[in-house]
Amino acid sequence: MISDPEARVYTFVTAQAKKAFPKLSCSSLPENAPSSFPYALVVMTDEYDVRRTLTSTHENEYRHVTFEVNAYSAATSGRKSEAKAVSRAFAQAFKTLGFVETAGGQPIDLTDDSKRAIARYFCRFEAAVGPDGAFHTP
């Protein structure tokens, strides 16, 4: 049986992103409002069998895992750029582990037109994890 990859991946990618953004706060549990910025929510959203690897003895099977990252910035100036840069730091960390980025987009303002105080940048990463715990391109 494959060990749970969530804690291992979260620890690695957040540590890597914090090297580029030392004031970055991170969580794996959604909160109503982050307490400080920049902030990243890193959540494992999916884990399921890779059908082509299933065996009758359930040995050497792979699991498909999906992580989503929401990077937030409330910088006075350049918040969209900061949110995107935080997202890119996570992308590099996930790619180092063997993940593929399968979704991403332009930063999204989360506040009304008169304030525009917080920007969010979303991205998704996917990989197959083998029985040895190594990550592979799905």
Backbone as a chain_set.jsonl record, in Angstrom:
{"seq": "MISDPEARVYTFVTAQAKKAFPKLSCSSLPENAPSSFPYALVVMTDEYDVRRTLTSTHENEYRHVTFEVNAYSAATSGRKSEAKAVSRAFAQAFKTLGFVETAGGQPIDLTDDSKRAIARYFCRFEAAVGPDGAFHTP", "coords": {"N": [[0.843, -1.182, 0.0], [0.503, 2.221, -0.774], [2.003, 4.933, 0.876], [0.481, 7.775, 2.509], [0.669, 10.633, 0.602], [0.201, 13.317, 1.182], [1.129, 14.932, 3.46], [3.909, 14.852, 3.097], [4.276, 16.053, 0.563], [3.086, 18.605, 0.997], [4.758, 19.653, 3.038], [7.24, 19.794, 1.679], [6.739, 21.48, -0.633], [5.775, 23.876, 0.508], [7.95, 24.641, 2.078], [9.854, 25.127, 0.081], [8.642, 27.26, -1.342], [8.626, 29.189, 0.667], [11.275, 29.808, 0.83], [11.66, 31.568, -1.262], [9.782, 33.473, -0.58], [9.91, 34.603, 2.311], [8.07, 35.663, 4.217], [5.741, 34.386, 3.715], [2.707, 32.868, 4.587], [1.174, 29.726, 5.15], [-1.348, 27.199, 4.628], [-3.177, 24.129, 4.945], [-5.751, 23.861, 5.356], [-8.816, 25.273, 4.576], [-9.584, 28.641, 5.354], [-11.747, 31.243, 6.567], [-10.747, 33.838, 6.253], [-7.485, 34.78, 5.515], [-4.857, 35.366, 7.929], [-2.549, 36.776, 7.496], [-0.518, 38.169, 4.847], [1.823, 37.67, 2.132], [-0.186, 34.777, 1.308], [-0.823, 31.279, 1.125], [-2.951, 28.698, 0.171], [-2.796, 25.334, 0.252], [-3.95, 22.422, -0.95], [-4.696, 18.973, -0.992], [-6.72, 17.642, -3.321], [-7.66, 15.409, -4.629], [-7.363, 11.845, -4.761], [-6.876, 8.867, -6.238], [-7.211, 5.535, -7.719], [-4.933, 4.514, -10.302], [-6.054, 3.284, -13.096], [-4.817, 1.621, -15.118], [-2.767, 0.415, -13.737], [-3.781, -1.348, -11.95], [-3.898, -4.455, -10.238], [-4.63, -7.95, -9.751], [-3.777, -8.752, -7.285], [-3.404, -6.45, -5.954], [-0.902, -5.223, -5.802], [1.931, -3.162, -6.493], [0.503, -0.978, -7.434], [-0.522, 2.228, -8.653], [-1.322, 5.561, -7.534], [-3.321, 8.329, -8.373], [-2.76, 11.678, -7.724], [-3.935, 14.91, -6.809], [-3.233, 18.292, -6.343], [-4.187, 21.514, -5.261], [-3.437, 24.952, -5.44], [-3.943, 28.045, -4.011], [-2.865, 31.184, -4.238], [-2.476, 34.142, -2.44], [-2.414, 37.706, -2.324], [-2.063, 40.806, -0.702], [-0.719, 43.054, -1.203], [0.199, 46.487, -1.247], [0.974, 47.614, -3.63], [1.306, 46.052, -6.752], [0.026, 43.588, -6.245], [-1.187, 41.579, -7.843], [0.956, 40.688, -9.347], [2.587, 39.731, -7.28], [1.011, 37.621, -6.226], [0.999, 35.915, -8.431], [3.753, 35.394, -8.653], [4.234, 34.017, -6.246], [2.694, 31.777, -6.79], [4.173, 30.739, -8.948], [6.504, 30.0, -7.606], [5.552, 27.859, -6.123], [4.841, 26.211, -8.271], [7.352, 25.544, -9.34], [8.394, 24.031, -7.206], [6.546, 21.883, -7.08], [6.997, 20.77, -9.623], [9.614, 19.933, -9.328], [9.224, 17.737, -7.714], [8.004, 16.048, -9.53], [5.48, 16.53, -10.473], [2.853, 17.675, -12.722], [1.701, 20.735, -13.978], [-1.638, 21.368, -14.322], [-3.622, 23.226, -14.45], [-4.176, 26.723, -14.36], [-4.111, 30.286, -14.182], [-4.818, 33.737, -14.872], [-4.309, 36.211, -12.291], [-6.96, 36.846, -9.944], [-9.035, 39.356, -8.804], [-10.373, 39.6, -5.576], [-11.96, 41.364, -4.368], [-14.254, 44.169, -4.268], [-14.728, 46.576, -6.97], [-14.088, 49.128, -6.021], [-12.243, 48.797, -3.966], [-10.292, 46.649, -4.38], [-8.32, 45.039, -2.944], [-7.236, 42.514, -2.48], [-5.615, 39.92, -4.211], [-5.933, 36.847, -6.006], [-4.38, 33.869, -7.113], [-4.782, 30.971, -8.867], [-3.795, 27.533, -9.145], [-3.266, 24.163, -10.348], [-1.937, 20.912, -9.679], [-0.816, 17.738, -10.781], [-0.012, 14.265, -10.312], [1.205, 10.885, -10.571], [1.607, 8.568, -8.025], [3.851, 6.12, -7.126], [4.235, 2.704, -5.821], [6.58, 2.858, -4.431], [6.589, 5.375, -3.458], [7.503, 7.385, -5.066], [7.0, 10.161, -7.301], [5.384, 10.522, -10.437], [4.914, 11.612, -13.838], [1.548, 11.97, -14.684]], "CA": [[0.0, 0.0, 0.0], [1.239, 3.465, -0.884], [1.79, 5.817, 2.016], [-0.241, 9.017, 2.215], [1.654, 11.628, 0.159], [-0.211, 14.702, 1.448], [2.014, 15.66, 4.376], [5.245, 14.94, 2.491], [4.227, 17.054, -0.508], [2.816, 19.903, 1.603], [5.97, 20.106, 3.731], [8.269, 20.142, 0.703], [6.42, 22.63, -1.496], [5.684, 25.107, 1.291], [9.32, 25.023, 2.451], [10.49, 25.693, -1.108], [8.038, 28.576, -1.617], [9.031, 30.121, 1.723], [12.638, 30.266, 0.538], [11.512, 32.738, -2.137], [8.894, 34.431, 0.09], [10.043, 34.28, 3.738], [6.904, 36.084, 5.01], [4.583, 33.623, 3.244], [2.032, 31.953, 5.507], [0.539, 28.649, 4.375], [-2.265, 26.316, 5.33], [-3.816, 23.092, 4.134], [-7.162, 23.909, 5.735], [-9.414, 26.55, 4.177], [-10.016, 29.561, 6.4], [-12.599, 32.298, 6.033], [-9.891, 34.937, 5.835], [-6.103, 34.607, 5.989], [-4.468, 36.34, 8.952], [-1.453, 37.595, 6.987], [-0.243, 38.029, 3.418], [1.178, 36.763, 1.196], [-0.769, 33.57, 1.899], [-1.099, 30.221, 0.154], [-3.741, 27.546, 0.587], [-2.312, 24.181, -0.509], [-4.877, 21.362, -0.575], [-4.799, 17.787, -1.83], [-8.149, 17.573, -3.626], [-8.016, 14.112, -5.216], [-6.45, 10.703, -4.707], [-7.633, 7.711, -6.725], [-6.437, 4.503, -8.409], [-4.594, 4.626, -11.716], [-6.678, 2.058, -13.58], [-3.929, 0.739, -15.885], [-1.801, -0.243, -12.861], [-4.47, -2.24, -11.013], [-3.595, -5.883, -10.372], [-5.547, -8.784, -8.966], [-3.242, -8.869, -5.926], [-3.298, -5.081, -5.438], [0.503, -4.881, -5.584], [2.511, -2.288, -7.509], [-0.507, -0.089, -7.974], [-0.24, 3.647, -8.556], [-2.433, 6.432, -7.167], [-3.294, 9.653, -8.989], [-3.009, 12.699, -6.705], [-4.119, 16.267, -7.31], [-3.103, 19.367, -5.362], [-4.546, 22.841, -5.74], [-2.811, 26.048, -4.7], [-4.487, 29.394, -4.146], [-1.91, 32.148, -3.696], [-3.142, 35.416, -2.189], [-1.589, 38.864, -2.005], [-2.749, 42.05, -0.366], [0.307, 44.093, -1.3], [-0.31, 47.808, -1.61], [1.272, 47.777, -5.054], [1.772, 44.83, -7.392], [-0.526, 42.38, -5.622], [-1.385, 40.537, -8.843], [2.29, 40.164, -9.654], [3.063, 38.955, -6.139], [0.248, 36.372, -6.176], [1.491, 35.068, -9.523], [5.11, 34.973, -8.322], [4.105, 32.974, -5.227], [2.21, 30.606, -7.518], [5.302, 30.209, -9.723], [7.404, 29.333, -6.666], [4.94, 26.551, -5.863], [4.94, 25.41, -9.502], [8.706, 24.998, -9.423], [8.532, 22.993, -6.185], [5.78, 20.709, -7.513], [7.678, 20.172, -10.773], [10.795, 19.249, -8.789], [8.757, 16.438, -7.215], [7.513, 15.213, -10.625], [4.099, 16.882, -10.804], [2.571, 18.46, -13.913], [0.691, 21.757, -13.739], [-2.749, 21.098, -15.241], [-4.524, 24.381, -14.497], [-3.633, 27.972, -13.845], [-4.72, 31.393, -14.889], [-4.467, 35.082, -14.439], [-4.79, 36.548, -10.95], [-8.348, 37.269, -9.845], [-9.32, 40.217, -7.657], [-11.424, 39.046, -4.726], [-12.652, 42.464, -3.704], [-15.057, 44.972, -5.191], [-13.985, 47.501, -7.822], [-13.631, 50.322, -5.314], [-11.149, 48.482, -3.05], [-9.262, 45.835, -5.034], [-7.285, 44.897, -1.93], [-6.663, 41.164, -2.429], [-5.577, 39.188, -5.483], [-5.768, 35.394, -5.869], [-3.915, 33.156, -8.299], [-5.081, 29.554, -8.679], [-3.163, 26.551, -10.028], [-3.496, 22.758, -9.988], [-0.82, 20.043, -10.016], [-1.192, 16.336, -10.725], [1.047, 13.265, -10.48], [0.921, 9.52, -10.147], [2.577, 8.15, -7.014], [4.049, 4.669, -7.193], [4.318, 1.98, -4.558], [7.809, 3.27, -3.742], [6.395, 6.732, -2.998], [8.013, 8.351, -6.05], [5.993, 10.808, -8.109], [5.595, 10.376, -11.868], [3.963, 12.318, -14.687], [0.342, 11.131, -14.822]], "C": [[0.887, 1.244, 0.0], [0.953, 4.332, 0.342], [1.094, 7.102, 1.562], [0.762, 10.101, 1.827], [1.365, 13.056, 0.608], [0.777, 15.471, 2.32], [3.401, 15.853, 3.77], [5.287, 16.025, 1.422], [4.031, 18.442, 0.082], [4.08, 20.462, 2.259], [7.028, 20.566, 2.739], [7.935, 21.416, -0.064], [6.298, 23.93, -0.706], [7.071, 25.571, 1.73], [10.037, 25.673, 1.276], [9.949, 27.092, -1.414], [8.473, 29.605, -0.582], [10.483, 30.561, 1.56], [12.595, 31.525, -0.322], [10.695, 33.846, -1.471], [8.895, 34.142, 1.593], [8.843, 34.664, 4.603], [5.627, 35.343, 4.616], [4.016, 32.77, 4.367], [1.242, 30.961, 4.668], [-0.386, 27.832, 5.27], [-2.76, 25.254, 4.37], [-5.299, 22.99, 4.472], [-7.735, 25.264, 5.349], [-9.879, 27.36, 5.389], [-10.93, 30.599, 5.762], [-11.781, 33.458, 5.507], [-8.487, 34.695, 6.375], [-5.75, 35.697, 6.992], [-3.318, 37.224, 8.499], [-1.213, 37.276, 5.511], [1.238, 38.244, 3.17], [0.786, 35.46, 1.894], [-1.003, 32.55, 0.793], [-1.895, 29.105, 0.823], [-3.343, 26.402, -0.324], [-3.119, 22.973, -0.055], [-4.782, 20.188, -1.545], [-6.284, 17.546, -2.069], [-8.593, 16.225, -4.175], [-6.939, 13.083, -4.948], [-7.264, 9.479, -5.119], [-6.708, 6.761, -7.477], [-6.116, 4.897, -9.844], [-4.983, 3.285, -12.324], [-5.694, 1.101, -14.262], [-2.904, 0.004, -15.016], [-2.454, -1.225, -11.892], [-4.125, -3.694, -11.309], [-4.553, -6.675, -9.496], [-5.063, -8.93, -7.524], [-3.072, -7.51, -5.245], [-1.869, -4.731, -5.025], [0.97, -4.006, -6.748], [1.471, -1.399, -8.184], [-0.107, 1.364, -7.747], [-1.511, 4.4, -8.173], [-2.237, 7.76, -7.882], [-3.615, 10.661, -7.887], [-3.074, 14.077, -7.356], [-4.012, 17.24, -6.139], [-3.528, 20.668, -6.024], [-3.913, 23.881, -4.826], [-3.546, 27.335, -5.033], [-3.508, 30.321, -3.457], [-2.594, 33.499, -3.598], [-2.118, 36.501, -1.883], [-2.485, 40.044, -1.692], [-1.749, 43.201, -0.395], [-0.328, 45.41, -1.745], [-0.135, 48.057, -3.102], [1.778, 46.453, -5.595], [1.234, 43.538, -6.809], [-0.772, 41.254, -6.621], [-0.058, 39.882, -9.192], [2.816, 39.302, -8.513], [2.334, 37.62, -6.048], [0.744, 35.404, -7.25], [2.9, 34.566, -9.211], [5.107, 33.887, -7.243], [3.657, 31.677, -5.889], [3.334, 29.94, -8.306], [6.307, 29.5, -8.822], [6.862, 27.947, -6.313], [5.051, 25.648, -7.091], [6.32, 24.775, -9.615], [8.904, 23.863, -8.42], [7.776, 21.725, -6.585], [6.475, 20.005, -8.677], [8.942, 19.439, -10.34], [10.421, 17.861, -8.283], [8.281, 15.505, -8.326], [6.073, 15.471, -11.014], [4.042, 17.659, -12.112], [1.516, 19.492, -13.535], [-0.406, 21.587, -14.776], [-3.776, 22.226, -15.296], [-3.821, 25.565, -13.883], [-4.27, 29.099, -14.625], [-4.258, 32.715, -14.344], [-4.979, 35.332, -13.024], [-6.218, 37.098, -11.001], [-8.493, 38.16, -8.625], [-10.49, 39.635, -6.891], [-12.231, 40.13, -4.03], [-13.421, 43.279, -4.731], [-14.181, 45.99, -5.929], [-13.426, 48.706, -7.071], [-12.425, 50.05, -4.408], [-10.001, 47.759, -3.746], [-8.065, 45.615, -4.11], [-6.602, 43.536, -1.921], [-6.718, 40.547, -3.818], [-5.338, 37.71, -5.188], [-5.282, 34.835, -7.189], [-4.059, 31.673, -8.006], [-4.25, 28.698, -9.622], [-3.368, 25.143, -9.46], [-2.312, 21.925, -10.48], [-1.238, 18.588, -9.836], [0.03, 15.45, -10.945], [0.491, 11.897, -10.136], [2.007, 9.167, -9.133], [2.631, 6.625, -7.018], [4.15, 4.029, -5.839], [5.552, 2.348, -3.741], [7.708, 4.696, -3.204], [6.911, 7.797, -3.945], [6.865, 8.896, -6.887], [6.378, 10.725, -9.582], [4.566, 11.204, -12.612], [2.753, 11.425, -14.905], [0.07, 10.724, -16.261]], "O": [[1.9, 1.296, 0.698], [-0.19, 4.448, 0.784], [1.121, 7.459, 0.384], [1.621, 10.458, 2.634], [2.213, 13.931, 0.431], [1.214, 16.559, 1.943], [3.998, 16.918, 3.922], [6.224, 16.822, 1.377], [4.744, 19.372, -0.297], [4.426, 21.625, 2.049], [7.648, 21.611, 2.934], [8.755, 22.331, -0.137], [6.684, 24.986, -1.207], [7.34, 26.772, 1.752], [10.749, 26.661, 1.452], [10.721, 28.004, -1.711], [8.669, 30.773, -0.918], [10.876, 31.593, 2.104], [13.397, 32.439, -0.133], [10.893, 35.025, -1.765], [7.973, 33.5, 2.095], [8.623, 34.037, 5.639], [4.551, 35.643, 5.132], [4.751, 32.034, 5.025], [0.71, 31.305, 3.613], [-0.228, 27.784, 6.49], [-2.767, 25.442, 3.154], [-6.011, 22.139, 3.939], [-7.2, 26.298, 5.749], [-10.486, 26.828, 6.318], [-10.887, 30.807, 4.55], [-12.076, 34.003, 4.444], [-8.318, 34.434, 7.566], [-6.271, 36.81, 6.922], [-3.12, 38.308, 9.048], [-1.652, 36.244, 5.004], [1.873, 38.957, 3.948], [1.348, 35.094, 2.926], [-1.339, 32.91, -0.335], [-1.545, 28.636, 1.906], [-3.528, 26.48, -1.539], [-2.996, 22.54, 1.09], [-4.787, 20.375, -2.762], [-7.028, 17.276, -1.126], [-9.788, 15.93, -4.184], [-5.751, 13.403, -4.912], [-8.219, 9.1, -4.441], [-5.582, 7.113, -7.827], [-6.925, 5.535, -10.519], [-4.32, 2.274, -12.094], [-5.733, -0.103, -14.01], [-2.244, -0.921, -15.489], [-1.763, -1.864, -11.099], [-4.065, -4.112, -12.465], [-5.202, -6.124, -8.607], [-5.866, -9.204, -6.632], [-2.646, -7.437, -4.092], [-1.649, -4.037, -4.032], [0.45, -4.111, -7.858], [1.57, -1.111, -9.376], [0.565, 1.686, -6.767], [-2.624, 3.949, -8.445], [-1.116, 8.258, -7.982], [-4.622, 10.521, -7.192], [-2.364, 14.365, -8.32], [-4.618, 17.039, -5.087], [-3.261, 20.892, -7.205], [-3.861, 23.714, -3.607], [-3.742, 27.667, -6.202], [-3.335, 30.26, -2.24], [-3.219, 33.954, -4.556], [-1.087, 36.243, -1.261], [-3.52, 40.253, -2.326], [-1.917, 44.2, 0.306], [-1.279, 45.423, -2.527], [-1.002, 48.643, -3.751], [2.6, 45.799, -4.955], [1.901, 42.505, -6.866], [-0.585, 40.085, -6.282], [0.029, 38.66, -9.315], [3.423, 38.258, -8.752], [2.967, 36.589, -5.817], [0.888, 34.209, -6.995], [3.204, 33.405, -9.486], [5.891, 32.942, -7.316], [4.179, 30.604, -5.584], [3.435, 28.713, -8.328], [6.903, 28.502, -9.23], [7.62, 26.981, -6.216], [5.324, 24.454, -6.962], [6.437, 23.597, -9.95], [9.515, 22.846, -8.748], [8.301, 20.62, -6.447], [6.533, 18.775, -8.712], [9.298, 18.422, -10.934], [11.204, 16.919, -8.406], [8.162, 14.299, -8.106], [5.498, 14.718, -11.8], [5.039, 18.227, -12.558], [0.546, 19.168, -12.85], [-0.142, 21.652, -15.977], [-4.701, 22.181, -16.107], [-2.979, 25.422, -12.996], [-4.913, 28.857, -15.646], [-3.405, 32.784, -13.459], [-5.969, 34.732, -12.605], [-6.621, 37.73, -11.978], [-8.115, 37.764, -7.523], [-11.486, 39.224, -7.485], [-13.087, 39.836, -3.196], [-13.249, 43.089, -5.935], [-13.035, 46.227, -5.549], [-12.388, 49.244, -7.456], [-11.663, 50.97, -4.11], [-8.859, 48.217, -3.699], [-6.935, 45.963, -4.454], [-5.492, 43.414, -1.403], [-7.731, 40.636, -4.513], [-4.633, 37.363, -4.241], [-5.715, 35.269, -8.256], [-3.523, 31.174, -7.017], [-4.02, 29.082, -10.769], [-3.608, 24.961, -8.266], [-1.755, 22.186, -11.546], [-1.921, 18.24, -8.873], [0.969, 15.814, -11.652], [-0.554, 11.771, -9.497], [3.186, 9.437, -9.36], [1.611, 5.942, -6.928], [4.152, 4.715, -4.817], [5.577, 2.178, -2.522], [8.64, 5.178, -2.561], [6.777, 8.989, -3.668], [5.886, 8.198, -7.152], [7.553, 10.842, -9.932], [3.481, 11.472, -12.096], [2.899, 10.258, -15.268], [-0.905, 10.022, -16.53]]}, "num_chains": 1, "name": "protein.A"}
